[in-house]
PDB file of C-alpha atoms in Angstrom:
ATOM      1  CA  UNK A 176       4.291  -7.458 -29.271  1.00 86.00           C
ATOM      2  CA  UNK A 177       1.031  -5.970 -27.998  1.00 93.00           C
ATOM      3  CA  UNK A 178       0.996  -2.657 -26.196  1.00 95.00           C
ATOM      4  CA  UNK A 179       1.074  -2.540 -22.399  1.00 96.00           C
ATOM      5  CA  UNK A 180       0.016   0.179 -19.971  1.00 97.00           C
ATOM      6  CA  UNK A 181       3.564   1.458 -19.880  1.00 96.00           C
ATOM      7  CA  UNK A 182       4.140   1.900 -23.630  1.00 95.00           C
ATOM      8  CA  UNK A 183       0.636   2.400 -25.025  1.00 96.00           C
ATOM      9  CA  UNK A 184       0.742   5.554 -27.172  1.00 96.00           C
ATOM     10  CA  UNK A 185      -1.481   8.162 -25.540  1.00 97.00           C
ATOM     11  CA  UNK A 186      -1.759  11.672 -26.966  1.00 97.00           C
ATOM     12  CA  UNK A 187      -2.960  14.940 -25.431  1.00 97.00           C
ATOM     13  CA  UNK A 188      -5.743  16.818 -27.163  1.00 95.00           C
ATOM     14  CA  UNK A 189      -4.995  20.504 -27.676  1.00 95.00           C
ATOM     15  CA  UNK A 190      -8.515  21.723 -26.855  1.00 91.00           C
ATOM     16  CA  UNK A 191      -7.325  24.245 -24.331  1.00 92.00           C
ATOM     17  CA  UNK A 192      -4.961  26.100 -26.675  1.00 96.00           C
ATOM     18  CA  UNK A 193      -6.211  28.997 -28.870  1.00 96.00           C
ATOM     19  CA  UNK A 194      -5.767  29.076 -32.630  1.00 96.00           C
ATOM     20  CA  UNK A 195      -3.985  32.411 -32.585  1.00 96.00           C
ATOM     21  CA  UNK A 196      -1.730  34.392 -30.290  1.00 94.00           C
ATOM     22  CA  UNK A 197      -2.479  37.504 -28.243  1.00 93.00           C
ATOM     23  CA  UNK A 198      -0.982  39.465 -31.170  1.00 94.00           C
ATOM     24  CA  UNK A 199      -3.707  38.060 -33.480  1.00 95.00           C
ATOM     25  CA  UNK A 200      -1.239  35.947 -35.470  1.00 97.00           C
ATOM     26  CA  UNK A 201      -2.731  32.590 -36.540  1.00 97.00           C
ATOM     27  CA  UNK A 202      -0.823  29.541 -35.397  1.00 97.00           C
ATOM     28  CA  UNK A 203      -0.268  28.558 -39.041  1.00 97.00           C
ATOM     29  CA  UNK A 204       1.779  31.779 -39.421  1.00 97.00           C
ATOM     30  CA  UNK A 205       3.431  31.731 -35.981  1.00 97.00           C
ATOM     31  CA  UNK A 206       7.095  31.401 -35.285  1.00 97.00           C
ATOM     32  CA  UNK A 207       8.007  27.771 -34.472  1.00 98.00           C
ATOM     33  CA  UNK A 208       8.923  28.915 -30.936  1.00 97.00           C
ATOM     34  CA  UNK A 209       5.179  29.369 -30.346  1.00 97.00           C
ATOM     35  CA  UNK A 210       4.556  25.745 -31.303  1.00 98.00           C
ATOM     36  CA  UNK A 211       7.402  24.632 -29.072  1.00 98.00           C
ATOM     37  CA  UNK A 212       5.825  26.496 -26.178  1.00 98.00           C
ATOM     38  CA  UNK A 213       2.598  24.502 -26.534  1.00 98.00           C
ATOM     39  CA  UNK A 214       4.441  21.206 -26.907  1.00 98.00           C
ATOM     40  CA  UNK A 215       6.569  21.972 -23.860  1.00 98.00           C
ATOM     41  CA  UNK A 216       3.484  22.702 -21.763  1.00 98.00           C
ATOM     42  CA  UNK A 217       1.982  19.423 -22.892  1.00 98.00           C
ATOM     43  CA  UNK A 218       5.158  17.499 -22.069  1.00 97.00           C
ATOM     44  CA  UNK A 219       5.427  19.118 -18.642  1.00 98.00           C
ATOM     45  CA  UNK A 220       1.832  17.968 -17.965  1.00 97.00           C
ATOM     46  CA  UNK A 221       3.045  14.374 -18.422  1.00 97.00           C
ATOM     47  CA  UNK A 222       2.472  13.535 -22.096  1.00 97.00           C
ATOM     48  CA  UNK A 223       4.925  12.083 -24.563  1.00 97.00           C
ATOM     49  CA  UNK A 224       2.649  12.645 -27.593  1.00 97.00           C
ATOM     50  CA  UNK A 225       0.187  15.188 -28.948  1.00 97.00           C
ATOM     51  CA  UNK A 226      -2.727  14.996 -31.341  1.00 98.00           C
ATOM     52  CA  UNK A 227      -2.312  17.869 -33.806  1.00 97.00           C
ATOM     53  CA  UNK A 228      -5.929  18.912 -33.319  1.00 95.00           C
ATOM     54  CA  UNK A 229      -6.773  21.252 -36.162  1.00 95.00           C
ATOM     55  CA  UNK A 230      -8.800  23.711 -34.087  1.00 95.00           C
ATOM     56  CA  UNK A 231      -5.354  24.652 -32.813  1.00 97.00           C
ATOM     57  CA  UNK A 232      -3.430  24.562 -36.081  1.00 97.00           C
ATOM     58  CA  UNK A 233      -4.216  23.309 -39.623  1.00 98.00           C
ATOM     59  CA  UNK A 234      -1.397  20.972 -40.736  1.00 98.00           C
ATOM     60  CA  UNK A 235      -3.169  20.669 -44.074  1.00 97.00           C
ATOM     61  CA  UNK A 236      -2.621  24.347 -44.748  1.00 97.00           C
ATOM     62  CA  UNK A 237       1.133  24.331 -44.106  1.00 98.00           C
ATOM     63  CA  UNK A 238       3.783  24.216 -46.803  1.00 98.00           C
ATOM     64  CA  UNK A 239       6.340  21.389 -46.822  1.00 98.00           C
ATOM     65  CA  UNK A 240       8.875  23.729 -45.258  1.00 98.00           C
ATOM     66  CA  UNK A 241       6.500  24.727 -42.476  1.00 98.00           C
ATOM     67  CA  UNK A 242       5.605  21.070 -41.851  1.00 98.00           C
ATOM     68  CA  UNK A 243       9.316  20.346 -41.433  1.00 98.00           C
ATOM     69  CA  UNK A 244       9.508  23.227 -38.949  1.00 98.00           C
ATOM     70  CA  UNK A 245       6.488  21.814 -37.072  1.00 98.00           C
ATOM     71  CA  UNK A 246       8.062  18.408 -36.869  1.00 98.00           C
ATOM     72  CA  UNK A 247      11.353  19.948 -35.722  1.00 98.00           C
ATOM     73  CA  UNK A 248       9.502  21.907 -33.018  1.00 98.00           C
ATOM     74  CA  UNK A 249       8.042  18.667 -31.648  1.00 98.00           C
ATOM     75  CA  UNK A 250      11.438  16.955 -31.881  1.00 97.00           C
ATOM     76  CA  UNK A 251      13.124  19.851 -30.044  1.00 98.00           C
ATOM     77  CA  UNK A 252      10.776  19.424 -27.123  1.00 98.00           C
ATOM     78  CA  UNK A 253      10.805  15.629 -27.286  1.00 97.00           C
ATOM     79  CA  UNK A 254       7.160  14.861 -28.031  1.00 97.00           C
ATOM     80  CA  UNK A 255       5.681  12.725 -30.777  1.00 96.00           C
ATOM     81  CA  UNK A 256       2.849  13.751 -33.049  1.00 96.00           C
ATOM     82  CA  UNK A 257       1.378  10.484 -34.316  1.00 96.00           C
ATOM     83  CA  UNK A 258      -2.170  11.704 -35.012  1.00 97.00           C
ATOM     84  CA  UNK A 259      -4.174  14.547 -36.501  1.00 98.00           C
ATOM     85  CA  UNK A 260      -7.822  15.193 -35.705  1.00 98.00           C
ATOM     86  CA  UNK A 261      -9.589  17.269 -38.340  1.00 97.00           C
ATOM     87  CA  UNK A 262     -12.973  18.497 -37.141  1.00 94.00           C
ATOM     88  CA  UNK A 263     -16.041  20.304 -38.536  1.00 95.00           C
ATOM     89  CA  UNK A 264     -15.010  19.791 -42.131  1.00 95.00           C
ATOM     90  CA  UNK A 265     -17.811  17.478 -43.227  1.00 97.00           C
ATOM     91  CA  UNK A 266     -17.507  16.120 -46.753  1.00 98.00           C
ATOM     92  CA  UNK A 267     -21.299  16.257 -47.080  1.00 98.00           C
ATOM     93  CA  UNK A 268     -21.681  19.911 -46.035  1.00 96.00           C
ATOM     94  CA  UNK A 269     -24.022  21.172 -48.807  1.00 94.00           C
ATOM     95  CA  UNK A 270     -22.189  24.455 -49.341  1.00 94.00           C
ATOM     96  CA  UNK A 271     -18.582  23.624 -48.463  1.00 95.00           C
ATOM     97  CA  UNK A 272     -18.111  19.938 -49.207  1.00 97.00           C
ATOM     98  CA  UNK A 273     -15.636  20.491 -52.089  1.00 97.00           C
ATOM     99  CA  UNK A 274     -13.402  22.748 -49.999  1.00 97.00           C
ATOM    100  CA  UNK A 275     -13.710  20.347 -47.053  1.00 98.00           C
ATOM    101  CA  UNK A 276     -12.819  17.350 -49.201  1.00 98.00           C
ATOM    102  CA  UNK A 277      -9.754  19.166 -50.618  1.00 98.00           C
ATOM    103  CA  UNK A 278      -8.715  20.208 -47.132  1.00 98.00           C
ATOM    104  CA  UNK A 279      -9.082  16.629 -45.897  1.00 98.00           C
ATOM    105  CA  UNK A 280      -6.823  15.359 -48.700  1.00 98.00           C
ATOM    106  CA  UNK A 281      -4.242  18.025 -47.803  1.00 98.00           C
ATOM    107  CA  UNK A 282      -4.473  16.935 -44.145  1.00 98.00           C
ATOM    108  CA  UNK A 283      -3.680  13.337 -45.130  1.00 98.00           C
ATOM    109  CA  UNK A 284      -0.693  14.537 -47.135  1.00 98.00           C
ATOM    110  CA  UNK A 285       0.502  16.583 -44.140  1.00 98.00           C
ATOM    111  CA  UNK A 286       0.040  13.591 -41.824  1.00 97.00           C
ATOM    112  CA  UNK A 287       2.198  11.443 -44.076  1.00 96.00           C
ATOM    113  CA  UNK A 288       4.834  14.222 -44.293  1.00 97.00           C
ATOM    114  CA  UNK A 289       4.930  14.402 -40.502  1.00 97.00           C
ATOM    115  CA  UNK A 290       5.130  10.636 -40.057  1.00 95.00           C
ATOM    116  CA  UNK A 291       1.729  10.273 -38.380  1.00 96.00           C
ATOM    117  CA  UNK A 292      -0.065   6.922 -38.086  1.00 96.00           C
ATOM    118  CA  UNK A 293      -3.701   8.044 -38.079  1.00 97.00           C
ATOM    119  CA  UNK A 294      -5.992  10.897 -39.127  1.00 98.00           C
ATOM    120  CA  UNK A 295      -9.434  11.298 -37.570  1.00 98.00           C
ATOM    121  CA  UNK A 296     -12.238  12.910 -39.553  1.00 98.00           C
ATOM    122  CA  UNK A 297     -15.924  13.496 -38.738  1.00 97.00           C
ATOM    123  CA  UNK A 298     -19.162  14.572 -40.270  1.00 97.00           C
ATOM    124  CA  UNK A 299     -19.886  17.330 -37.718  1.00 94.00           C
ATOM    125  CA  UNK A 300     -20.241  20.797 -39.113  1.00 93.00           C
ATOM    126  CA  UNK A 301     -19.523  24.314 -37.860  1.00 90.00           C
ATOM    127  CA  UNK A 302     -21.147  25.361 -34.590  1.00 93.00           C
ATOM    128  CA  UNK A 303     -24.308  27.414 -35.078  1.00 93.00           C
ATOM    129  CA  UNK A 304     -24.615  30.954 -33.781  1.00 94.00           C
ATOM    130  CA  UNK A 305     -26.857  29.677 -31.017  1.00 95.00           C
ATOM    131  CA  UNK A 306     -24.363  26.985 -29.993  1.00 94.00           C
ATOM    132  CA  UNK A 307     -21.609  29.553 -29.794  1.00 94.00           C
ATOM    133  CA  UNK A 308     -23.598  31.527 -27.173  1.00 96.00           C
ATOM    134  CA  UNK A 309     -23.726  28.630 -24.749  1.00 95.00           C
ATOM    135  CA  UNK A 310     -21.321  27.744 -21.922  1.00 92.00           C
ATOM    136  CA  UNK A 311     -21.448  24.183 -23.300  1.00 93.00           C
ATOM    137  CA  UNK A 312     -22.222  24.138 -27.023  1.00 94.00           C
ATOM    138  CA  UNK A 313     -23.758  20.672 -26.898  1.00 93.00           C
ATOM    139  CA  UNK A 314     -26.702  21.848 -24.791  1.00 94.00           C
ATOM    140  CA  UNK A 315     -28.513  23.099 -27.898  1.00 92.00           C
ATOM    141  CA  UNK A 316     -28.946  21.238 -31.174  1.00 92.00           C
ATOM    142  CA  UNK A 317     -26.723  21.930 -34.132  1.00 93.00           C
ATOM    143  CA  UNK A 318     -26.538  20.577 -37.667  1.00 94.00           C
ATOM    144  CA  UNK A 319     -28.334  17.302 -38.439  1.00 96.00           C
ATOM    145  CA  UNK A 320     -27.511  14.973 -41.321  1.00 97.00           C
ATOM    146  CA  UNK A 321     -30.713  14.159 -43.227  1.00 96.00           C
ATOM    147  CA  UNK A 322     -32.334  10.941 -42.012  1.00 94.00           C
ATOM    148  CA  UNK A 323     -33.289   8.191 -44.520  1.00 94.00           C
ATOM    149  CA  UNK A 324     -31.671  10.162 -47.342  1.00 97.00           C
ATOM    150  CA  UNK A 325     -29.991   7.484 -49.476  1.00 97.00           C
ATOM    151  CA  UNK A 326     -28.408  10.018 -51.817  1.00 98.00           C
ATOM    152  CA  UNK A 327     -26.647  11.940 -49.035  1.00 98.00           C
ATOM    153  CA  UNK A 328     -25.605   8.685 -47.324  1.00 98.00           C
ATOM    154  CA  UNK A 329     -24.051   7.446 -50.577  1.00 98.00           C
ATOM    155  CA  UNK A 330     -22.181  10.730 -50.954  1.00 98.00           C
ATOM    156  CA  UNK A 331     -20.742  10.254 -47.452  1.00 98.00           C
ATOM    157  CA  UNK A 332     -19.682   6.716 -48.305  1.00 98.00           C
ATOM    158  CA  UNK A 333     -18.098   7.563 -51.665  1.00 98.00           C
ATOM    159  CA  UNK A 334     -16.243  10.679 -50.438  1.00 98.00           C
ATOM    160  CA  UNK A 335     -14.959   8.937 -47.343  1.00 98.00           C
ATOM    161  CA  UNK A 336     -13.896   6.000 -49.489  1.00 98.00           C
ATOM    162  CA  UNK A 337     -11.943   8.450 -51.611  1.00 98.00           C
ATOM    163  CA  UNK A 338     -10.173   9.711 -48.524  1.00 98.00           C
ATOM    164  CA  UNK A 339      -9.674   6.196 -47.146  1.00 97.00           C
ATOM    165  CA  UNK A 340      -7.972   5.061 -50.373  1.00 97.00           C
ATOM    166  CA  UNK A 341      -5.720   8.101 -50.300  1.00 97.00           C
ATOM    167  CA  UNK A 342      -4.878   7.357 -46.681  1.00 96.00           C
ATOM    168  CA  UNK A 343      -4.043   3.759 -47.569  1.00 95.00           C
ATOM    169  CA  UNK A 344      -1.771   4.859 -50.396  1.00 94.00           C
ATOM    170  CA  UNK A 345       0.083   7.023 -47.836  1.00 95.00           C
ATOM    171  CA  UNK A 346       0.318   4.218 -45.278  1.00 93.00           C
ATOM    172  CA  UNK A 347      -2.186   5.855 -42.896  1.00 96.00           C
ATOM    173  CA  UNK A 348      -5.071   4.710 -40.848  1.00 97.00           C
ATOM    174  CA  UNK A 349      -8.264   6.752 -41.104  1.00 98.00           C
ATOM    175  CA  UNK A 350     -10.715   7.001 -38.228  1.00 98.00           C
ATOM    176  CA  UNK A 351     -14.270   8.409 -38.146  1.00 98.00           C
ATOM    177  CA  UNK A 352     -15.326  10.241 -34.997  1.00 98.00           C
ATOM    178  CA  UNK A 353     -18.723   9.627 -33.373  1.00 98.00           C
ATOM    179  CA  UNK A 354     -20.799  12.784 -33.229  1.00 97.00           C
ATOM    180  CA  UNK A 355     -24.453  13.470 -32.507  1.00 97.00           C
ATOM    181  CA  UNK A 356     -27.033  13.887 -35.277  1.00 97.00           C
ATOM    182  CA  UNK A 357     -24.607  12.841 -38.002  1.00 98.00           C
ATOM    183  CA  UNK A 358     -24.310   9.497 -39.762  1.00 98.00           C
ATOM    184  CA  UNK A 359     -21.792   8.758 -37.023  1.00 98.00           C
ATOM    185  CA  UNK A 360     -24.312   9.654 -34.338  1.00 97.00           C
ATOM    186  CA  UNK A 361     -25.589   6.174 -33.288  1.00 98.00           C
ATOM    187  CA  UNK A 362     -23.937   2.827 -32.809  1.00 98.00           C
ATOM    188  CA  UNK A 363     -25.851   1.206 -35.651  1.00 98.00           C
ATOM    189  CA  UNK A 364     -25.322   4.019 -38.139  1.00 98.00           C
ATOM    190  CA  UNK A 365     -21.632   4.386 -37.368  1.00 98.00           C
ATOM    191  CA  UNK A 366     -20.969   0.684 -37.753  1.00 98.00           C
ATOM    192  CA  UNK A 367     -22.972   0.584 -40.995  1.00 98.00           C
ATOM    193  CA  UNK A 368     -21.019   3.513 -42.431  1.00 98.00           C
ATOM    194  CA  UNK A 369     -17.696   1.757 -41.847  1.00 98.00           C
ATOM    195  CA  UNK A 370     -19.106  -1.449 -43.326  1.00 98.00           C
ATOM    196  CA  UNK A 371     -20.334   0.407 -46.431  1.00 98.00           C
ATOM    197  CA  UNK A 372     -17.006   2.214 -46.877  1.00 98.00           C
ATOM    198  CA  UNK A 373     -15.422  -1.273 -46.709  1.00 97.00           C
ATOM    199  CA  UNK A 374     -11.743  -0.382 -46.515  1.00 97.00           C
ATOM    200  CA  UNK A 375      -9.544  -2.189 -43.970  1.00 95.00           C
ATOM    201  CA  UNK A 376      -7.667   0.987 -42.961  1.00 95.00           C
ATOM    202  CA  UNK A 377     -10.896   2.873 -42.162  1.00 97.00           C
ATOM    203  CA  UNK A 378     -12.383   2.414 -38.703  1.00 98.00           C
ATOM    204  CA  UNK A 379     -14.102   4.339 -35.930  1.00 98.00           C
ATOM    205  CA  UNK A 380     -12.980   6.831 -33.324  1.00 98.00           C
ATOM    206  CA  UNK A 381     -15.606   5.776 -30.750  1.00 98.00           C
ATOM    207  CA  UNK A 382     -15.774   9.084 -28.876  1.00 98.00           C
ATOM    208  CA  UNK A 383     -18.881   8.185 -26.901  1.00 98.00           C
ATOM    209  CA  UNK A 384     -18.481  11.296 -24.803  1.00 98.00           C
ATOM    210  CA  UNK A 385     -19.844  13.286 -27.741  1.00 97.00           C
ATOM    211  CA  UNK A 386     -23.108  11.350 -27.435  1.00 97.00           C
ATOM    212  CA  UNK A 387     -23.657  10.954 -23.703  1.00 97.00           C
ATOM    213  CA  UNK A 388     -23.330  14.697 -22.991  1.00 97.00           C
ATOM    214  CA  UNK A 389     -26.556  15.593 -24.810  1.00 97.00           C
ATOM    215  CA  UNK A 390     -29.359  17.135 -22.791  1.00 96.00           C
ATOM    216  CA  UNK A 391     -31.908  14.755 -24.196  1.00 96.00           C
ATOM    217  CA  UNK A 392     -32.483  10.968 -24.203  1.00 96.00           C
ATOM    218  CA  UNK A 393     -29.440   8.975 -25.351  1.00 97.00           C
ATOM    219  CA  UNK A 394     -28.618   5.474 -26.540  1.00 97.00           C
ATOM    220  CA  UNK A 395     -27.594   2.958 -23.927  1.00 97.00           C
ATOM    221  CA  UNK A 396     -23.861   3.289 -23.184  1.00 98.00           C
ATOM    222  CA  UNK A 397     -23.508  -0.477 -23.147  1.00 97.00           C
ATOM    223  CA  UNK A 398     -25.007  -0.661 -26.638  1.00 98.00           C
ATOM    224  CA  UNK A 399     -22.688   2.125 -27.877  1.00 98.00           C
ATOM    225  CA  UNK A 400     -19.719   0.164 -26.590  1.00 98.00           C
ATOM    226  CA  UNK A 401     -20.879  -3.122 -28.105  1.00 98.00           C
ATOM    227  CA  UNK A 402     -21.632  -1.620 -31.549  1.00 98.00           C
ATOM    228  CA  UNK A 403     -18.783   0.846 -32.065  1.00 98.00           C
ATOM    229  CA  UNK A 404     -15.710  -0.261 -30.140  1.00 98.00           C
ATOM    230  CA  UNK A 405     -15.165  -3.388 -32.291  1.00 97.00           C
ATOM    231  CA  UNK A 406     -14.389  -1.041 -35.224  1.00 98.00           C
ATOM    232  CA  UNK A 407     -12.058   1.265 -33.240  1.00 98.00           C
ATOM    233  CA  UNK A 408      -8.631   2.119 -34.728  1.00 98.00           C
ATOM    234  CA  UNK A 409      -8.126   5.446 -32.843  1.00 98.00           C
ATOM    235  CA  UNK A 410      -9.909   6.697 -29.730  1.00 98.00           C
ATOM    236  CA  UNK A 411     -10.742  10.099 -28.244  1.00 98.00           C
ATOM    237  CA  UNK A 412     -11.582   9.308 -24.600  1.00 98.00           C
ATOM    238  CA  UNK A 413     -13.488  11.699 -22.325  1.00 98.00           C
ATOM    239  CA  UNK A 414     -16.344  11.349 -19.897  1.00 98.00           C
ATOM    240  CA  UNK A 415     -19.330  13.184 -18.450  1.00 98.00           C
ATOM    241  CA  UNK A 416     -21.437  12.945 -15.315  1.00 98.00           C
ATOM    242  CA  UNK A 417     -25.072  12.627 -16.309  1.00 97.00           C
ATOM    243  CA  UNK A 418     -28.403  12.859 -14.530  1.00 97.00           C
ATOM    244  CA  UNK A 419     -31.844  12.096 -15.848  1.00 96.00           C
ATOM    245  CA  UNK A 420     -35.385  12.497 -14.579  1.00 96.00           C
ATOM    246  CA  UNK A 421     -37.577  10.880 -17.247  1.00 93.00           C
ATOM    247  CA  UNK A 422     -40.819  11.906 -15.546  1.00 93.00           C
ATOM    248  CA  UNK A 423     -39.927  15.577 -15.823  1.00 94.00           C
ATOM    249  CA  UNK A 424     -38.056  15.341 -19.096  1.00 94.00           C
ATOM    250  CA  UNK A 425     -34.909  16.552 -17.334  1.00 95.00           C
ATOM    251  CA  UNK A 426     -31.431  15.714 -18.669  1.00 96.00           C
ATOM    252  CA  UNK A 427     -28.125  17.279 -17.711  1.00 96.00           C
ATOM    253  CA  UNK A 428     -24.446  16.369 -18.289  1.00 97.00           C
ATOM    254  CA  UNK A 429     -21.183  18.052 -17.320  1.00 97.00           C
ATOM    255  CA  UNK A 430     -17.556  17.117 -18.048  1.00 97.00           C
ATOM    256  CA  UNK A 431     -16.013  14.613 -15.647  1.00 98.00           C
ATOM    257  CA  UNK A 432     -12.736  12.654 -15.383  1.00 98.00           C
ATOM    258  CA  UNK A 433     -12.703   9.252 -17.086  1.00 98.00           C
ATOM    259  CA  UNK A 434     -12.827   7.409 -13.762  1.00 97.00           C
ATOM    260  CA  UNK A 435     -15.978   9.076 -12.416  1.00 97.00           C
ATOM    261  CA  UNK A 436     -18.217   9.660 -15.471  1.00 98.00           C
ATOM    262  CA  UNK A 437     -21.048   7.632 -16.936  1.00 98.00           C
ATOM    263  CA  UNK A 438     -18.976   5.618 -19.422  1.00 98.00           C
ATOM    264  CA  UNK A 439     -17.200   2.634 -17.847  1.00 98.00           C
ATOM    265  CA  UNK A 440     -13.838   2.675 -19.624  1.00 98.00           C
ATOM    266  CA  UNK A 441     -13.003  -0.571 -17.847  1.00 98.00           C
ATOM    267  CA  UNK A 442     -15.852  -2.232 -19.738  1.00 98.00           C
ATOM    268  CA  UNK A 443     -15.065  -0.368 -22.963  1.00 98.00           C
ATOM    269  CA  UNK A 444     -11.403  -1.428 -23.052  1.00 98.00           C
ATOM    270  CA  UNK A 445     -12.252  -5.048 -22.248  1.00 97.00           C
ATOM    271  CA  UNK A 446     -14.481  -5.055 -25.303  1.00 97.00           C
ATOM    272  CA  UNK A 447     -11.833  -3.256 -27.372  1.00 98.00           C
ATOM    273  CA  UNK A 448      -9.094  -5.754 -26.508  1.00 97.00           C
ATOM    274  CA  UNK A 449     -11.424  -8.652 -27.328  1.00 97.00           C
ATOM    275  CA  UNK A 450     -11.491  -7.206 -30.844  1.00 96.00           C
ATOM    276  CA  UNK A 451      -7.763  -6.665 -31.076  1.00 96.00           C
ATOM    277  CA  UNK A 452      -7.640  -2.929 -30.425  1.00 97.00           C
ATOM    278  CA  UNK A 453      -4.061  -1.567 -30.608  1.00 97.00           C
ATOM    279  CA  UNK A 454      -4.821   1.999 -31.638  1.00 97.00           C
ATOM    280  CA  UNK A 455      -3.500   5.254 -30.342  1.00 97.00           C
ATOM    281  CA  UNK A 456      -5.568   6.859 -27.534  1.00 98.00           C
ATOM    282  CA  UNK A 457      -6.215  10.598 -27.146  1.00 98.00           C
ATOM    283  CA  UNK A 458      -7.298  11.935 -23.768  1.00 98.00           C
ATOM    284  CA  UNK A 459      -9.603  14.982 -23.789  1.00 97.00           C
ATOM    285  CA  UNK A 460     -11.449  17.182 -21.280  1.00 97.00           C
ATOM    286  CA  UNK A 461     -13.541  20.354 -21.685  1.00 95.00           C
ATOM    287  CA  UNK A 462     -13.427  23.227 -19.245  1.00 93.00           C
ATOM    288  CA  UNK A 463     -11.118  24.458 -16.506  1.00 93.00           C
ATOM    289  CA  UNK A 464      -7.594  23.082 -16.521  1.00 96.00           C
ATOM    290  CA  UNK A 465      -8.457  20.538 -19.158  1.00 96.00           C
ATOM    291  CA  UNK A 466      -4.828  19.654 -19.848  1.00 97.00           C
ATOM    292  CA  UNK A 467      -4.297  18.558 -16.250  1.00 97.00           C
ATOM    293  CA  UNK A 468      -7.522  16.556 -16.204  1.00 97.00           C
ATOM    294  CA  UNK A 469      -6.444  14.928 -19.469  1.00 98.00           C
ATOM    295  CA  UNK A 470      -3.112  14.029 -17.814  1.00 98.00           C
ATOM    296  CA  UNK A 471      -5.036  12.509 -14.875  1.00 98.00           C
ATOM    297  CA  UNK A 472      -7.083  10.553 -17.397  1.00 98.00           C
ATOM    298  CA  UNK A 473      -3.845   9.207 -18.917  1.00 98.00           C
ATOM    299  CA  UNK A 474      -2.698   8.122 -15.422  1.00 98.00           C
ATOM    300  CA  UNK A 475      -6.051   6.396 -14.825  1.00 98.00           C
ATOM    301  CA  UNK A 476      -5.700   4.429 -18.073  1.00 98.00           C
ATOM    302  CA  UNK A 477      -2.095   3.392 -17.382  1.00 98.00           C
ATOM    303  CA  UNK A 478      -2.564   2.599 -13.698  1.00 98.00           C
ATOM    304  CA  UNK A 479      -5.979   0.961 -13.619  1.00 98.00           C
ATOM    305  CA  UNK A 480      -7.286   0.017 -17.054  1.00 98.00           C
ATOM    306  CA  UNK A 481      -4.684  -0.925 -19.676  1.00 98.00           C
ATOM    307  CA  UNK A 482      -2.995  -4.358 -19.432  1.00 98.00           C
ATOM    308  CA  UNK A 483       0.230  -4.347 -17.406  1.00 97.00           C
ATOM    309  CA  UNK A 484       1.948  -7.197 -19.258  1.00 96.00           C
ATOM    310  CA  UNK A 485       2.168  -8.429 -22.874  1.00 94.00           C
ATOM    311  CA  UNK A 486       0.643 -11.848 -22.198  1.00 94.00           C
ATOM    312  CA  UNK A 487      -3.007 -10.792 -22.456  1.00 95.00           C
ATOM    313  CA  UNK A 488      -5.395 -12.309 -25.000  1.00 92.00           C
ATOM    314  CA  UNK A 489      -5.866 -10.070 -28.004  1.00 93.00           C
ATOM    315  CA  UNK A 490      -8.799 -10.746 -30.325  1.00 94.00           C
ATOM    316  CA  UNK A 491      -8.978 -10.582 -34.092  1.00 92.00           C
ATOM    317  CA  UNK A 492      -9.548  -6.983 -35.274  1.00 94.00           C
ATOM    318  CA  UNK A 493     -12.261  -6.026 -37.751  1.00 96.00           C
ATOM    319  CA  UNK A 494     -10.239  -3.050 -39.016  1.00 96.00           C
ATOM    320  CA  UNK A 495      -6.529  -2.357 -39.301  1.00 95.00           C
ATOM    321  CA  UNK A 496      -4.547  -1.654 -36.160  1.00 94.00           C
ATOM    322  CA  UNK A 497      -1.172   0.018 -36.388  1.00 81.00           C
ATOM    323  CA  UNK A 498      -1.232  -0.348 -40.199  1.00 55.00           C
ATOM    324  CA  UNK A 499      -1.645  -4.132 -39.952  1.00 49.00           C
ATOM    325  CA  UNK A 500      -4.207  -5.707 -42.300  1.00 46.00           C
ATOM    326  CA  UNK A 501      -7.132  -7.342 -40.500  1.00 42.00           C
ATOM    327  CA  UNK A 502      -9.566 -10.043 -41.473  1.00 39.00           C
ATOM    328  CA  UNK A 503     -12.711  -8.733 -43.128  1.00 40.00           C
ATOM    329  CA  UNK A 504     -15.671  -8.113 -40.860  1.00 35.00           C
ATOM    330  CA  UNK A 505     -18.402 -10.715 -41.021  1.00 34.00           C
ATOM    331  CA  UNK A 506     -21.503  -9.217 -42.572  1.00 28.00           C
TER     332      UNK A 506
END
C-alpha cells in the first residue's frame, strides 16, 4: 500500500553533529556509546529514522564488525538508518576521482550491510578555502564542472553507471543530489544525466534548496520542480527565504523552515505523487538549532502536505521507488 503522512519514512539529517568528539577522536573510531548519544538526541527531537550523513561518520570506512556495532547502536536507541548521504566525493574530481569512486563503492557495501534502502551521491567537491571563511559557504562560488565538455560528461555517466549497477546488485536505490555548478546543477542537466545513466534504480535527490540559496540569478523554482521531481527516488528537503532586486543586481537567501521559504513543497509533492514518488524523505536545516527546525519540517510534512489516507492517486514512476522496478522513461 502507498505511504501515508503517518507512516512515510522521514529521516533526520545529521548536519548539526561534528565529525569528532571534544577529545579529537573521529566518529569512525569512537565508542558506540557516542553514536548512541547522537541517535538518542535525534529520537528525542521526534524522529524515528536517521540519514547516516557522511560528514558526521563514514560508514564506507568502517569494518564489518564496526558496522554491526553501528547498527546495534541504532537498534539500542530504537531508530532506523535507511539511508546514507555521501557528499563531496565527486567521481569526476580530476585529482581524487579514483579514491572517491572506491569510497563510493565501499559506501554502497556498507549500506547493504546495514540494511539501508538508498544511498545518495553527488558531484559537488570539497569546499574551497574562500567558502570555508564564510558564514554561509554558498555565498561565494566553489568548484564548477566544465560546461560543454563531452569527455567529462561521459566520465560522469560511466562512473555513476558503475556505481548504479553495483547498487542494483546489492538491492539498493541510488540517488543523485542536485548541487550548483555541477552536472546536477540545473533541471535540464540533472534529468539528462539520469536519462544517460539509464538504470531503473538510479534517480534524483531533488534538493532544490541547494540551488535557490545562491546569491545570483537562479532557475525558476516551478521549472526545477517540473524537470527534477519526476525522477525523484530520495529527497533532501530544506528551504530558504530569498529576496531579489534585479535592477541593482542584489540577491540574498537565508535558511527558512519548509513552510515559509521560497519553494512550495505543497506544489512539489503534488508533482512527485503524480509521478509515483514513494521515496524516503530527509529533512535538513542549516544554522541555529537545525535539528529542531528539521523536526518542525517533519511535522509540517505530516500534518499539512503528505496524504492522510492510502486512497490517493499515485502515478507511474520513471525510476524505481522502494526497490520496485518502474516503466522506462519516455525519451
